[in-house]
Coordinates of C-alpha atoms and ligand atoms in Angstrom, one line a residue:
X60 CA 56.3 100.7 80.6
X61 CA 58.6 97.4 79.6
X62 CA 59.0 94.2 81.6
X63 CA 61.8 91.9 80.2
X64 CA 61.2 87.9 81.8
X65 CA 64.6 86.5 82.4
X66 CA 64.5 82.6 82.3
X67 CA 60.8 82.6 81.4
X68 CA 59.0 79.3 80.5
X69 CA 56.4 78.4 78.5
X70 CA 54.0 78.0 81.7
X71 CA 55.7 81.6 82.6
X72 CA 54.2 83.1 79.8
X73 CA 51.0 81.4 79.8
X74 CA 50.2 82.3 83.6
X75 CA 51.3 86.2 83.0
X76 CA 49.2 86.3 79.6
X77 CA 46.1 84.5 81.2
X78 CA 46.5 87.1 84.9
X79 CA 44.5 90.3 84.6
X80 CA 46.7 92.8 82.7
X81 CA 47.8 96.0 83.8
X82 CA 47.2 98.9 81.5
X83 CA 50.3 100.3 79.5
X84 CA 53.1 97.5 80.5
X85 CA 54.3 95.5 77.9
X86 CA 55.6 92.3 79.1
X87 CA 58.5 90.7 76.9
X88 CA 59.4 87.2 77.8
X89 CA 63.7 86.1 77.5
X90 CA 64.0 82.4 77.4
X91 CA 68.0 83.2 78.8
X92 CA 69.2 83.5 82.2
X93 CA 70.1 86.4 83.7
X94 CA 73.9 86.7 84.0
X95 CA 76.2 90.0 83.6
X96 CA 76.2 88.5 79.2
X97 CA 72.4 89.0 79.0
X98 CA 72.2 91.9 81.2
X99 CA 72.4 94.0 78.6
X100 CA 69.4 92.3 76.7
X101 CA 67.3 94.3 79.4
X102 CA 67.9 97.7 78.1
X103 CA 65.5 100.2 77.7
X104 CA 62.8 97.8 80.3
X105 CA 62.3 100.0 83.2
X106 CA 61.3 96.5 84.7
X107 CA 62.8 93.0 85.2
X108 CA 61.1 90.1 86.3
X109 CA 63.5 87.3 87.5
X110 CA 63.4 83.8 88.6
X111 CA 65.6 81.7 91.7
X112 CA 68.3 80.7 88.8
X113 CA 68.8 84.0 87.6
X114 CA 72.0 86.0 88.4
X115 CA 71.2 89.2 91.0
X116 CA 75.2 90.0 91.8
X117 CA 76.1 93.7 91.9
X118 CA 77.5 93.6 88.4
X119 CA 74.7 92.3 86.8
X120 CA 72.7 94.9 88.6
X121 CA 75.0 97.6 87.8
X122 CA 74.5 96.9 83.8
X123 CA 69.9 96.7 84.7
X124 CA 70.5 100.2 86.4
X125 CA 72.7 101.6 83.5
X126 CA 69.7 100.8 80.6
X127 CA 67.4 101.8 82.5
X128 CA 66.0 99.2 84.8
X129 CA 64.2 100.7 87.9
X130 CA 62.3 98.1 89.3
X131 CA 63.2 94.3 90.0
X132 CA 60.2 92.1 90.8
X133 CA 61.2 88.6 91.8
X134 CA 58.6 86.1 90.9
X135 CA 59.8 84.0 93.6
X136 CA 59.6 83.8 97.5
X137 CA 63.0 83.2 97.8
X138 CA 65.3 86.5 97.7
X139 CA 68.8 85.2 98.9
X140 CA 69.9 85.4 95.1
X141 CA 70.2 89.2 95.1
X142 CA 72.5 91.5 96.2
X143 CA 70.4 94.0 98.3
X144 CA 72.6 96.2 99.3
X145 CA 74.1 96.7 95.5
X146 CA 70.4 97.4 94.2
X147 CA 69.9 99.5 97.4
X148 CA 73.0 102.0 96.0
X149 CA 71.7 102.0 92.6
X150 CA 68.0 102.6 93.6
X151 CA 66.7 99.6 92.6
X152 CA 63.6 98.8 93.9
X153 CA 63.1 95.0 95.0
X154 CA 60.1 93.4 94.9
X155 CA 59.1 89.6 95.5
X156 CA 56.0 87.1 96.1
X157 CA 56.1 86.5 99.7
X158 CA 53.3 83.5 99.2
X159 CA 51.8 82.2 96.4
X160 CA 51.2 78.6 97.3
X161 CA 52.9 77.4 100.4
X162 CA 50.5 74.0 99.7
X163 CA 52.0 73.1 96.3
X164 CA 55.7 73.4 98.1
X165 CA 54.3 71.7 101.1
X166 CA 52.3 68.5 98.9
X167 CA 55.7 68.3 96.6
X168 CA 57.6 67.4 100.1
X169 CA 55.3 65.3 101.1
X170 CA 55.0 63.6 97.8
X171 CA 58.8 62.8 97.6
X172 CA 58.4 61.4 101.6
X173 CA 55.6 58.8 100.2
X174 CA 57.9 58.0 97.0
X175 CA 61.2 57.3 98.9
X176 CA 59.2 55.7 101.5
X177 CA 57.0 53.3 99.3
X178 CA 59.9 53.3 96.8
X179 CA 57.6 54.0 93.8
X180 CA 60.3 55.3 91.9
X181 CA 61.8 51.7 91.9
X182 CA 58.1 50.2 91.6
X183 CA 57.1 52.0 88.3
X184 CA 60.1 51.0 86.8
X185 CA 59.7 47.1 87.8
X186 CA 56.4 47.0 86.3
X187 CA 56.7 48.8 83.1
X188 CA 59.9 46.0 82.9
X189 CA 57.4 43.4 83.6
X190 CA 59.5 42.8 87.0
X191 CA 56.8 42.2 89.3
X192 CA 58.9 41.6 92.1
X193 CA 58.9 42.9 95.4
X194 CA 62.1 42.5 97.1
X195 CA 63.7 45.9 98.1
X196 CA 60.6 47.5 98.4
X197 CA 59.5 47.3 101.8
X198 CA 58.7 50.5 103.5
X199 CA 57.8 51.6 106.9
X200 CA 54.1 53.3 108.5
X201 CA 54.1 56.9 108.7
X202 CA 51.5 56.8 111.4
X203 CA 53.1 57.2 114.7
X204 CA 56.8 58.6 113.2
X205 CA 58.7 61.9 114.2
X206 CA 58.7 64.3 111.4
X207 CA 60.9 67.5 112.7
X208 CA 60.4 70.7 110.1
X209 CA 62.9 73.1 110.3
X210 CA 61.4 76.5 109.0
X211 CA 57.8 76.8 110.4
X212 CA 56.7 79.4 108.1
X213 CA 53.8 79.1 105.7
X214 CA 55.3 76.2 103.8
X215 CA 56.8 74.5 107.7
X216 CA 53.6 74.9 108.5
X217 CA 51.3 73.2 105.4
X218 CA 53.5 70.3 106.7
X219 CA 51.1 69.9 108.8
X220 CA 49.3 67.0 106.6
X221 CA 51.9 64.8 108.2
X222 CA 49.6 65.3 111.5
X223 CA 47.3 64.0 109.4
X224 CA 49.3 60.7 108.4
X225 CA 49.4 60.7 112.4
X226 CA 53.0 61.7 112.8
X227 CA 54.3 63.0 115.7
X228 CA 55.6 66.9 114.9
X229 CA 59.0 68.5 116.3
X230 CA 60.0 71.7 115.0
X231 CA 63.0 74.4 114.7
X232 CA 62.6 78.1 114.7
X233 CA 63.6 80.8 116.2
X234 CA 60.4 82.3 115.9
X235 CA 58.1 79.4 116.9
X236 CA 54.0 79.7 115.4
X237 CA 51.6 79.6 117.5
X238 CA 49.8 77.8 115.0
X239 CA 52.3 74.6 114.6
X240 CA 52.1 74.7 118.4
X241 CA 48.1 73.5 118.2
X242 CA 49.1 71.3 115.9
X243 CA 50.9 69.8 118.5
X244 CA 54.7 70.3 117.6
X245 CA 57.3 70.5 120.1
X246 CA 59.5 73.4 119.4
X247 CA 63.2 72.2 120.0
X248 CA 67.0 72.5 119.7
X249 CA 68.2 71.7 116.5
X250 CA 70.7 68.8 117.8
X251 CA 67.3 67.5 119.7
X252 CA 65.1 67.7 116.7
X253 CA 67.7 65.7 114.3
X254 CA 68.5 62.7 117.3
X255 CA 64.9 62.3 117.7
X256 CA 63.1 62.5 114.2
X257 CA 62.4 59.9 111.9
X258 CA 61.9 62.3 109.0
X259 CA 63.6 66.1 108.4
X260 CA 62.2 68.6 106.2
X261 CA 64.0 71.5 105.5
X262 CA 61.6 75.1 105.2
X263 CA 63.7 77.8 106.1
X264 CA 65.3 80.5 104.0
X265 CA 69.0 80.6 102.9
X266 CA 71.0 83.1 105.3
X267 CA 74.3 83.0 106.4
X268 CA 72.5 81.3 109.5
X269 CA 71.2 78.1 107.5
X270 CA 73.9 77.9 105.1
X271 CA 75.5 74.1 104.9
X272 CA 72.7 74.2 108.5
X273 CA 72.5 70.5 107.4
X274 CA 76.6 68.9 106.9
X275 CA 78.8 66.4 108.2
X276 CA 78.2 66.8 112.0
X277 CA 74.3 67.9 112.2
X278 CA 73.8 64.6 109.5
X279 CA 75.9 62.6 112.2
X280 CA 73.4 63.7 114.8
X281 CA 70.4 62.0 112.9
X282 CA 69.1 58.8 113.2
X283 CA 70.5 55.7 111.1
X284 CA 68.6 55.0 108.2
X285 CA 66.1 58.5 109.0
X286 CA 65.3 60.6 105.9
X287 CA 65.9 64.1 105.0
X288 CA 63.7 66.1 102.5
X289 CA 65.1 69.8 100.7
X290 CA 62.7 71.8 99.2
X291 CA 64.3 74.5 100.9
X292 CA 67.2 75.8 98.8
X293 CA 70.0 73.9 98.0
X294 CA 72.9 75.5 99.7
X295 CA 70.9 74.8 103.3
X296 CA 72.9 71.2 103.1
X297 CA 76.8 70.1 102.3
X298 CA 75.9 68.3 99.0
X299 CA 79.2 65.8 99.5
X300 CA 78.3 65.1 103.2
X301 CA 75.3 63.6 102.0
X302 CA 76.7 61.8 99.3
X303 CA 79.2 60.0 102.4
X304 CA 75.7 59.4 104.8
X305 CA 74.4 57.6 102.1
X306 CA 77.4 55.5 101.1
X307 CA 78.2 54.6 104.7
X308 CA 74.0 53.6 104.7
X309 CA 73.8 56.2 108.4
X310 CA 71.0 58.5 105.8
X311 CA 68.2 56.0 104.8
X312 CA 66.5 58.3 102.1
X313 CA 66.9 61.8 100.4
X314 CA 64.4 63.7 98.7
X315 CA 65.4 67.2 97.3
X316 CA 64.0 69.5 95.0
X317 CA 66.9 71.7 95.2
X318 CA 70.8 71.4 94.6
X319 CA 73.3 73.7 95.3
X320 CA 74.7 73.9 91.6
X321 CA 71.2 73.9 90.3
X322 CA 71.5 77.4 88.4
X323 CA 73.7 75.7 85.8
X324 CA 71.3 72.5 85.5
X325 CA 68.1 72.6 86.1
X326 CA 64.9 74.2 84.4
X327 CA 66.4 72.7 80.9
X328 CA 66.9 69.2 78.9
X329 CA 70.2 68.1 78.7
X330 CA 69.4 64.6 78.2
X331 CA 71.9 64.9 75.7
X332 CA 75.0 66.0 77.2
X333 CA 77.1 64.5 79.9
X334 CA 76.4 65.3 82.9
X335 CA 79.5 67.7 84.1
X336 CA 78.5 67.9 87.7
X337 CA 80.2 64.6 89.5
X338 CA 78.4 65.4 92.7
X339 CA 74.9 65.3 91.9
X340 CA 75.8 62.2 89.1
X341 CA 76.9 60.4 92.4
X342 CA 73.7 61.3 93.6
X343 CA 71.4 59.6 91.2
X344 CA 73.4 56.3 91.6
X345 CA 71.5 55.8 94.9
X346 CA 68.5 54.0 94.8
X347 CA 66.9 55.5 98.2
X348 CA 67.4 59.2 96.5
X349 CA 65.1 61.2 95.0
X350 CA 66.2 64.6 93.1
X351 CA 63.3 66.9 91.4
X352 CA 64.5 70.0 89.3
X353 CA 62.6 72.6 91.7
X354 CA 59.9 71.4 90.7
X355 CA 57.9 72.2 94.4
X356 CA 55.8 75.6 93.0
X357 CA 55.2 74.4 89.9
X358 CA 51.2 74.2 90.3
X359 CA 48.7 75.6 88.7
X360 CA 47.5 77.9 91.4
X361 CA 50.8 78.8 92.1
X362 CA 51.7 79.9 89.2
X363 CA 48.4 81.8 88.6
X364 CA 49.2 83.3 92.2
X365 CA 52.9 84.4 91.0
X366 CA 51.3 85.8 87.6
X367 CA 48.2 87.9 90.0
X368 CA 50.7 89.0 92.7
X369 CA 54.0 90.3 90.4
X370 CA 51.8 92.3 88.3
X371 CA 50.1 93.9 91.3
X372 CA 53.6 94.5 92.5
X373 CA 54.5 96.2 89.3
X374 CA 51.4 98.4 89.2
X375 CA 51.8 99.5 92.3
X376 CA 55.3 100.5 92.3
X377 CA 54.6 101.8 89.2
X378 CA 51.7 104.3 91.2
X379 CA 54.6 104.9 94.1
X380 CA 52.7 102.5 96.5
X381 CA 54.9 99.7 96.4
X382 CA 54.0 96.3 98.2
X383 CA 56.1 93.5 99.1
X384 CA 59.2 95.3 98.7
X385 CA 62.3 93.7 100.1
X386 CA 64.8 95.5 101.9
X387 CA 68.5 94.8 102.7
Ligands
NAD213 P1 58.5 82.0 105.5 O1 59.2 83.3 105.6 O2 57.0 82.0 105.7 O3 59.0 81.0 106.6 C1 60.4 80.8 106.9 C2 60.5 80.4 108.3 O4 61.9 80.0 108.5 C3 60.2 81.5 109.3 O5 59.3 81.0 110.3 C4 61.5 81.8 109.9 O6 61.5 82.3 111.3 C5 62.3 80.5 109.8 N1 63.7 80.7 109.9 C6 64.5 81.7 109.7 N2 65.8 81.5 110.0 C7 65.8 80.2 110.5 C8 66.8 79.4 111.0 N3 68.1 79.8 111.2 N4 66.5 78.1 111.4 C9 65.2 77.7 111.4 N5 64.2 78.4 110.9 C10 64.5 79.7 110.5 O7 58.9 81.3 104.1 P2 58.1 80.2 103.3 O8 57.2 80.8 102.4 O9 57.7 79.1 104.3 O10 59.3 79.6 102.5 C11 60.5 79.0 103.0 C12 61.6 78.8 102.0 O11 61.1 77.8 101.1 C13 61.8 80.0 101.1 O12 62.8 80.9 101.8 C14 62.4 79.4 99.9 O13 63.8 79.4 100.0 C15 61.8 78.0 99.8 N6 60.9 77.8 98.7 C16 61.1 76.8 97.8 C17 60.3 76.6 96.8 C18 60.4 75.4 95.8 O14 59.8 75.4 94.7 N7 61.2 74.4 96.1 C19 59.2 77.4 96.6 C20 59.0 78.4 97.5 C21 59.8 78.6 98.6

């Protein structure tokens, strides 16, 4: 059996190679994205592996099932990228990683809280310019702020080291956890949660539910000068409504690891080239913004874990006893 890699990396192919290998699959690594052009480049693999960037529409899936593809196994937690109902009628099987580290996504949040909020971005830059000046720079305690996570899941949840900072916790789901509960969160509305937090992460998936969940009016609900964190997906906020909350100074800080135009971006160097997208160049003209390039798995043990649990997913479709399927 064939597995064709669509937008695989170099730490893609390391991780796979280095994961215990399953018997008689061959596993062929693309460095292109998957769109309906390099569909095609798939024929003949009764498997493809994607990633979040790469295009699931029903066209594209349409040209997998027609060489041959029988099995899609998402290396990625995230599934709102593919058209289930298509690969539903062309008897595609889906299959994703449902958790491979919800710390690594979890840490990477709080990492880009403690950089916008300490301003170490600005700081490493002073210093290697020999500015050792601290004007600008002062940030606030963590101990004793609101944080409100929207999305207590496995990753909502790991946010639980900001108990450990000694934050108060507020959360939004519409299943609450038990678990975030002894942790002491207060499950709330979503208008209460963004009036009364200092901080708001977002860790929910992208439904029709959460799309834009975070725009003009829910940003105008927040506190002046509070921070919001994406590591979610990028489509969960109104890109230009947070480009106005920061002009107008009402959003303090933004950290996100994830942009809504990021398929046509991010996971490559173009350092080079202009940057076409005017929106996320306004962006990075902020000095109290952060942007990562989804960046939030990219540990070592998550990506051993997405290596471990995509060939498992494989084998045992491939035995008729599937696991983590995904169904529309
Ligand atoms: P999960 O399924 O364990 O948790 C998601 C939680 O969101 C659930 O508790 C669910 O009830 C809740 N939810 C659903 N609809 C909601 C709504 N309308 N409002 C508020 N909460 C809602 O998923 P997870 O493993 O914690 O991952 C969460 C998301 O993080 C994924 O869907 C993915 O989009 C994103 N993610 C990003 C990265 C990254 O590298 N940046 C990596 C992994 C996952």
């Amino acid at each position: 059996m064939r597995a064709l890699f669509f937008s695989s990396q170099t730490y893609d192919q390391e991780s796979f190679r280095a994961a215990p290998a399953m018997e008689g699959l061959s596993l062929n690594f693309q460095a292109a994205r998957l769109t309906e052009a390099t569909a095609t480049l798939a024929a003949g693999h009764e498997v493809v592996c994607a990633f979040i960037n790469d295009e699931l529409s029903a066209p594209v899936l349409e040209r997998l099932a027609a060489g041959g593809t029988r099995l899609i196994a998402l290396r990625s937690a995230g599934y709102n990228h593919i058209d289930l109902k298509a690969a539903q009628r062309l008897g595609l099987s889906v299959v994703r990683v449902p958790a491979y580290s919800p710390h690594a996504v979890a840490e990477h949040a709080v990492a880009l809280i403690l950089a916008l909020n300490r301003r170490l971005h600005r700081a490493y830059n002073r210093t290697r310019e020999g500015d050792f000046s601290l004007h600008g720079l002062t940030g606030f305690d963590l101990y004793g702020k609101t944080v409100g996570v929207i999305g207590t899941g496995q990753i909502g949840l790991a946010a639980r080291i900001m108990a450990g900072f000694g934050c108060q916790l507020l959360a939004y789901d519409p299943f609450p956890s038990p678990q975030m509960q002894a942790l002491g969160a207060r499950y709330l509305p979503l208008p209460e949660l963004l009036a009364q937090a200092h901080i708001v992460s977002l860790h929910c998936p992208l439904t029709e539910q959460t799309h834009h969940l975070i725009n003009q009016q829910s940003l105008a609900l927040m506190q002046r000068g509070s921070m919001l964190i994406n590591t979610g997906r990028g489509a969960l906020v109104d890109t230009p409504a947070l480009s106005d909350a920061l002009k107008s100074g009402h959003l303090g800080y933004l950290g996100l690891d994830v942009y809504e135009e990021e398929a046509q971006l991010f996971f490559e160097d173009r350092s080079d080239q202009p940057l076409q997208d005017d929106v996320l160049a306004r962006l990075l003209t902020y000095p109290n913004v952060i942007i990562t390039a989804h960046q939030a798995f990219l540990t070592r043990e998550a990506l051993a874990a997405i290596a471990e649990t995509t060939l498992e997913n494989i084998a045992r479709w491939a035995v008729g006893n599937p696991q983590n399927l995904v169904e529309g």
